[in-house]
CSV table of C-alpha atoms in Angstrom, one decimal:
chain,number,residue,atom,x,y,z
X,16,MET,CA,6.3,-1.3,17.7
X,17,THR,CA,2.9,-2.7,18.7
X,18,ALA,CA,3.5,-6.3,19.5
X,19,PRO,CA,2.7,-8.1,21.7
X,20,SER,CA,-0.9,-6.7,21.7
X,21,PRO,CA,-3.4,-9.2,23.0
X,22,SER,CA,-6.2,-6.5,22.7
X,23,GLY,CA,-5.3,-6.1,19.0
X,24,ALA,CA,-6.9,-9.4,18.2
X,25,ALA,CA,-10.3,-8.1,19.3
X,26,ALA,CA,-9.9,-5.2,16.9
X,27,LEU,CA,-8.5,-7.2,14.0
X,28,LEU,CA,-10.6,-10.4,13.9
X,29,PRO,CA,-13.9,-8.8,12.8
X,30,ALA,CA,-12.1,-7.4,9.8
X,31,LEU,CA,-10.7,-10.8,8.7
X,32,LYS,CA,-12.4,-13.0,6.1
X,33,PHE,CA,-11.2,-16.6,6.7
X,34,ASP,CA,-11.4,-18.9,3.7
X,35,ARG,CA,-13.3,-22.2,3.5
X,36,ASP,CA,-10.5,-23.8,5.5
X,37,GLY,CA,-10.6,-21.1,8.1
X,38,LEU,CA,-7.4,-19.6,7.0
X,39,VAL,CA,-5.9,-16.2,5.9
X,40,ALA,CA,-2.6,-15.9,4.0
X,41,ALA,CA,0.2,-14.2,5.8
X,42,VAL,CA,3.2,-12.6,4.1
X,43,ALA,CA,6.3,-12.1,6.3
X,44,GLN,CA,8.5,-9.2,5.5
X,45,GLN,CA,11.7,-8.2,7.3
X,46,HIS,CA,10.7,-4.9,8.9
X,47,ASP,CA,13.9,-3.0,8.2
X,48,THR,CA,15.2,-4.3,4.9
X,49,GLY,CA,11.8,-4.9,3.2
X,50,GLU,CA,12.9,-8.4,2.1
X,51,ILE,CA,10.0,-10.8,1.6
X,52,LEU,CA,10.8,-13.9,3.7
X,53,MET,CA,7.9,-16.3,3.2
X,54,LEU,CA,4.2,-16.9,2.8
X,55,ALA,CA,2.3,-19.1,5.2
X,56,TRP,CA,-1.2,-19.4,6.7
X,57,MET,CA,-3.0,-18.5,9.9
X,58,ASN,CA,-6.2,-19.6,11.4
X,59,ARG,CA,-8.0,-17.5,14.1
X,60,GLU,CA,-6.0,-19.0,16.9
X,61,ALA,CA,-2.7,-18.4,15.2
X,62,VAL,CA,-3.6,-14.7,14.8
X,63,GLU,CA,-4.6,-14.5,18.5
X,64,GLN,CA,-1.4,-16.2,19.6
X,65,THR,CA,0.8,-14.1,17.4
X,66,LEU,CA,-0.7,-10.9,18.7
X,67,ALA,CA,-0.7,-12.1,22.3
X,68,THR,CA,2.9,-13.2,22.4
X,69,GLY,CA,4.6,-11.2,19.7
X,70,GLU,CA,6.1,-14.4,18.4
X,71,VAL,CA,4.7,-15.3,14.9
X,72,THR,CA,2.7,-18.4,14.9
X,73,TYR,CA,1.2,-20.0,11.8
X,74,TYR,CA,-1.1,-22.8,11.0
X,75,SER,CA,0.5,-25.7,9.2
X,76,ARG,CA,-1.8,-27.0,6.5
X,77,SER,CA,0.3,-30.2,6.1
X,78,ARG,CA,0.5,-31.0,9.8
X,79,ARG,CA,-2.9,-29.5,10.6
X,80,LYS,CA,-1.7,-27.8,13.8
X,81,LEU,CA,-0.4,-24.5,15.1
X,82,TRP,CA,3.3,-23.9,14.4
X,83,ARG,CA,5.2,-21.3,16.2
X,84,LYS,CA,7.8,-20.2,13.7
X,85,GLY,CA,11.2,-21.4,14.9
X,86,GLU,CA,9.9,-23.7,17.6
X,87,THR,CA,12.0,-26.6,16.2
X,88,SER,CA,14.6,-24.7,14.2
X,89,GLY,CA,15.2,-21.8,16.5
X,90,GLN,CA,14.7,-19.4,13.5
X,91,ARG,CA,12.1,-17.3,15.2
X,92,GLN,CA,10.1,-14.4,13.9
X,93,ARG,CA,9.3,-11.6,16.3
X,94,LEU,CA,6.3,-9.5,15.2
X,95,VAL,CA,7.0,-5.8,14.7
X,96,GLU,CA,3.7,-4.8,13.1
X,97,LEU,CA,0.6,-6.7,11.7
X,98,ARG,CA,-1.2,-5.2,8.7
X,99,VAL,CA,-4.3,-6.4,6.8
X,100,ASP,CA,-5.4,-5.9,3.2
X,101,CYS,CA,-8.5,-4.2,1.8
X,102,ASP,CA,-10.6,-7.4,1.7
X,103,GLY,CA,-9.4,-8.9,4.9
X,104,ASP,CA,-8.0,-12.2,3.6
X,105,THR,CA,-4.3,-11.5,3.6
X,106,LEU,CA,-2.0,-10.3,6.5
X,107,LEU,CA,1.3,-8.6,6.1
X,108,LEU,CA,3.6,-9.3,9.0
X,109,LEU,CA,6.5,-7.0,9.5
X,110,VAL,CA,8.9,-9.2,11.5
X,111,ASP,CA,12.4,-9.4,12.8
X,112,GLN,CA,13.6,-12.8,11.5
X,113,ARG,CA,16.3,-14.6,13.3
X,114,GLY,CA,18.5,-16.5,10.9
X,115,ALA,CA,16.9,-18.3,8.0
X,116,ALA,CA,13.1,-18.1,7.3
X,117,CYS,CA,13.3,-21.0,4.9
X,118,HIS,CA,13.4,-24.7,5.8
X,119,THR,CA,16.1,-25.1,3.2
X,120,GLY,CA,18.4,-22.7,5.1
X,121,THR,CA,18.1,-19.7,2.9
X,122,ARG,CA,17.2,-16.3,4.5
X,123,SER,CA,14.1,-16.1,2.2
X,124,CYS,CA,11.9,-18.8,0.7
X,125,PHE,CA,12.1,-16.9,-2.6
X,126,PHE,CA,15.6,-17.9,-3.7
X,127,ARG,CA,14.7,-18.7,-7.3
X,128,ALA,CA,14.0,-16.3,-10.1
X,129,VAL,CA,13.2,-16.4,-13.8
X,130,ARG,CA,16.3,-14.9,-15.4
X,131,ASP,CA,17.3,-15.2,-19.1
X,132,GLY,CA,14.5,-17.7,-19.7
X,133,ALA,CA,15.7,-20.1,-17.0
X,134,LEU,CA,14.9,-20.7,-13.3
X,135,ALA,CA,18.0,-19.4,-11.5
X,136,ARG,CA,19.1,-19.8,-7.9
X,137,ILE,CA,19.7,-16.3,-6.6
X,138,ALA,CA,20.5,-17.0,-2.9
X,139,GLU,CA,22.5,-19.6,-1.1
X,140,PRO,CA,21.7,-21.1,2.4
X,141,ILE,CA,23.0,-19.1,5.3
X,142,VAL,CA,22.3,-22.0,7.7
X,143,ASP,CA,22.9,-25.7,7.1
X,144,PRO,CA,19.4,-27.2,6.9
X,145,LYS,CA,20.7,-30.3,8.7
X,146,THR,CA,21.3,-28.2,11.8
X,147,LEU,CA,17.8,-26.8,11.7
X,148,TYR,CA,15.8,-30.0,12.1
X,149,GLY,CA,18.3,-32.6,13.2
X,150,ALA,CA,17.5,-36.0,11.9
X,151,GLU,CA,14.4,-34.8,10.1
X,152,ALA,CA,16.4,-32.7,7.6
K,18,MET,CA,15.3,-6.9,-15.8
K,19,THR,CA,14.1,-10.1,-17.3
K,20,ALA,CA,10.6,-9.4,-18.5
K,21,PRO,CA,9.0,-10.1,-20.9
K,22,SER,CA,10.4,-13.6,-21.1
K,23,PRO,CA,8.1,-16.0,-22.9
K,24,SER,CA,10.6,-18.7,-22.6
K,25,GLY,CA,10.7,-18.2,-18.8
K,26,ALA,CA,7.3,-19.9,-18.5
K,27,ALA,CA,8.7,-23.2,-19.8
K,28,ALA,CA,11.4,-23.1,-17.1
K,29,LEU,CA,9.1,-22.0,-14.4
K,30,LEU,CA,5.9,-24.0,-14.8
K,31,PRO,CA,7.3,-27.4,-13.9
K,32,ALA,CA,8.4,-25.9,-10.6
K,33,LEU,CA,5.0,-24.7,-9.7
K,34,LYS,CA,2.5,-26.5,-7.5
K,35,PHE,CA,-1.0,-25.2,-8.3
K,36,ASP,CA,-3.6,-25.7,-5.6
K,37,ARG,CA,-6.9,-27.7,-6.0
K,38,ASP,CA,-8.3,-24.7,-7.8
K,39,GLY,CA,-5.4,-24.5,-10.2
K,40,LEU,CA,-3.9,-21.4,-8.6
K,41,VAL,CA,-0.7,-20.1,-7.0
K,42,ALA,CA,-0.6,-17.1,-4.7
K,43,ALA,CA,1.3,-14.0,-6.1
K,44,VAL,CA,2.7,-11.3,-3.9
K,45,ALA,CA,3.4,-8.0,-5.7
K,46,GLN,CA,6.2,-5.9,-4.3
K,47,GLN,CA,7.4,-2.5,-5.7
K,48,HIS,CA,10.8,-3.4,-7.0
K,49,ASP,CA,12.7,-0.3,-5.9
K,50,THR,CA,11.1,0.6,-2.6
K,51,GLY,CA,10.2,-2.9,-1.3
K,52,GLU,CA,6.7,-1.9,-0.5
K,53,ILE,CA,4.2,-4.7,-0.6
K,54,LEU,CA,1.4,-3.7,-2.8
K,55,MET,CA,-1.1,-6.6,-2.9
K,56,LEU,CA,-1.7,-10.4,-3.0
K,57,ALA,CA,-3.7,-12.0,-5.7
K,58,TRP,CA,-3.8,-15.3,-7.6
K,59,MET,CA,-2.6,-16.7,-10.8
K,60,ASN,CA,-3.5,-19.8,-12.8
K,61,ARG,CA,-1.2,-21.3,-15.4
K,62,GLU,CA,-2.4,-19.0,-18.2
K,63,ALA,CA,-1.9,-15.9,-16.0
K,64,VAL,CA,1.7,-16.9,-15.4
K,65,GLU,CA,2.3,-17.5,-19.1
K,66,GLN,CA,0.7,-14.2,-20.1
K,67,THR,CA,2.6,-12.3,-17.4
K,68,LEU,CA,5.9,-13.7,-18.6
K,69,ALA,CA,5.1,-13.3,-22.3
K,70,THR,CA,4.0,-9.7,-22.1
K,71,GLY,CA,5.7,-8.3,-19.0
K,72,GLU,CA,2.3,-6.9,-17.9
K,73,VAL,CA,1.2,-8.6,-14.7
K,74,THR,CA,-2.0,-10.6,-15.3
K,75,TYR,CA,-3.9,-12.4,-12.4
K,76,TYR,CA,-6.8,-14.8,-12.2
K,77,SER,CA,-9.8,-13.2,-10.6
K,78,ARG,CA,-11.4,-15.8,-8.3
K,79,SER,CA,-14.6,-13.8,-8.0
K,80,ARG,CA,-15.0,-13.1,-11.7
K,81,ARG,CA,-13.5,-16.5,-12.7
K,82,LYS,CA,-11.4,-15.0,-15.5
K,83,LEU,CA,-8.0,-13.6,-16.3
K,84,TRP,CA,-7.5,-10.0,-15.3
K,85,ARG,CA,-4.7,-7.9,-16.6
K,86,LYS,CA,-3.8,-5.6,-13.7
K,87,GLY,CA,-4.9,-2.1,-14.7
K,88,GLU,CA,-7.0,-3.1,-17.7
K,89,THR,CA,-9.9,-1.1,-16.4
K,90,SER,CA,-8.3,1.2,-13.9
K,91,GLY,CA,-5.2,2.0,-15.8
K,92,GLN,CA,-3.1,1.2,-12.7
K,93,ARG,CA,-0.9,-1.2,-14.5
K,94,GLN,CA,1.9,-3.4,-13.1
K,95,ARG,CA,5.0,-3.9,-15.2
K,96,LEU,CA,6.9,-7.0,-14.3
K,97,VAL,CA,10.5,-6.5,-13.3
K,98,GLU,CA,11.3,-10.0,-11.9
K,99,LEU,CA,9.4,-13.1,-11.0
K,100,ARG,CA,10.5,-15.3,-8.1
K,101,VAL,CA,9.1,-18.5,-6.7
K,102,ASP,CA,9.3,-19.9,-3.2
K,103,CYS,CA,10.8,-23.2,-2.0
K,104,ASP,CA,7.7,-25.3,-2.4
K,105,GLY,CA,6.5,-23.7,-5.6
K,106,ASP,CA,3.1,-22.5,-4.5
K,107,THR,CA,3.8,-18.8,-4.1
K,108,LEU,CA,5.2,-16.3,-6.5
K,109,LEU,CA,6.9,-13.0,-5.6
K,110,LEU,CA,6.4,-10.4,-8.4
K,111,LEU,CA,8.8,-7.5,-8.3
K,112,VAL,CA,6.9,-4.9,-10.2
K,113,ASP,CA,6.7,-1.3,-11.2
K,114,GLN,CA,3.3,-0.2,-10.2
K,115,ARG,CA,1.7,2.7,-11.9
K,116,GLY,CA,-0.4,4.7,-9.4
K,117,ALA,CA,-2.5,2.8,-6.9
K,118,ALA,CA,-2.4,-1.0,-6.6
K,119,CYS,CA,-5.6,-1.1,-4.5
K,120,HIS,CA,-9.1,-0.8,-5.8
K,121,THR,CA,-9.8,1.6,-2.9
K,122,GLY,CA,-7.3,4.1,-4.4
K,123,THR,CA,-4.4,3.5,-1.9
K,124,ARG,CA,-1.0,2.7,-3.2
K,125,SER,CA,-1.0,-0.6,-1.3
K,126,CYS,CA,-3.8,-2.9,-0.2
K,127,PHE,CA,-2.2,-3.1,3.2
K,128,PHE,CA,-3.4,0.3,4.5
K,129,ARG,CA,-4.6,-0.9,7.9
K,130,ALA,CA,-2.4,-2.0,10.9
K,131,VAL,CA,-2.9,-3.1,14.4
K,132,ARG,CA,-1.6,-0.2,16.5
K,133,ASP,CA,-2.3,0.4,20.2
K,134,GLY,CA,-4.8,-2.4,20.3
K,135,ALA,CA,-6.9,-0.9,17.5
K,136,LEU,CA,-7.1,-1.3,13.7
K,137,ALA,CA,-5.7,1.9,12.4
K,138,ARG,CA,-5.7,3.3,8.8
K,139,ILE,CA,-2.1,4.1,8.0
K,140,ALA,CA,-2.4,5.3,4.4
K,141,GLU,CA,-4.8,7.4,2.5
K,142,PRO,CA,-6.0,7.1,-1.1
K,143,ILE,CA,-3.7,8.6,-3.7
K,144,VAL,CA,-6.3,8.2,-6.5
K,145,ASP,CA,-10.0,8.8,-6.1
K,146,PRO,CA,-11.5,5.3,-6.5
K,147,LYS,CA,-14.4,6.8,-8.5
K,148,THR,CA,-12.0,7.7,-11.2
K,149,LEU,CA,-10.6,4.1,-11.3
K,150,TYR,CA,-13.7,2.2,-12.3
K,151,GLY,CA,-16.2,4.9,-13.4
K,152,ALA,CA,-19.8,4.0,-12.7
K,153,GLU,CA,-18.8,0.7,-11.1
K,154,ALA,CA,-17.0,2.4,-8.2
């Protein structure tokens, strides 16, 4: 359990290779079950805030701003450990996810699979998405 | 166990949103242990070949061509299940990885973690990278 770790950013940032948009990919995995929850993006500031606070913060490419996971929906991600890949352009976030990671209300965003030649739904919502974002849903 | 599934591509492709470079991100996870092995990229053809053959094939952004995982190194990935996320721009590949997924010889590309304010190596190579690529390594 290393988070929050403000000093971790100083160690990590030189190892990162941000893309032409200033972003690295970040895969969130539930730390104890191994379930993959989602993939999102981080800029330098999102990495710093995540390590400083222990609350996972992404960069929203559509809204073009920082987005602390769960700030609207309440479905927060607490950082347990941050890992980085060999070429420094992808992060693996071991997290403790409260509730549903997906905006559709499923635990994981990966709720569809190719099975028997079709695209099958393999998980149902655990939270009503209407309750996550109020009138926006 | 759904792979190979050539007909799966017809079901999957309409759900995918390829980026401006014609790519989707693909996260590879060892199917039985849950370990995250790597993140790479796929274009439409890589998706089709992966589903048609059951051997995971990526698109190399640096070499600008299809790359069947393990074609040089022998460290192949057999597809067990292909999942897709809510917005169709990321795939989760449940795979059976032979040997090391990482070109550095570690099982996973995510062999570094922020611990105690430093970037620590948390896994050692299981294969000598020199043996993976011969004179290129």
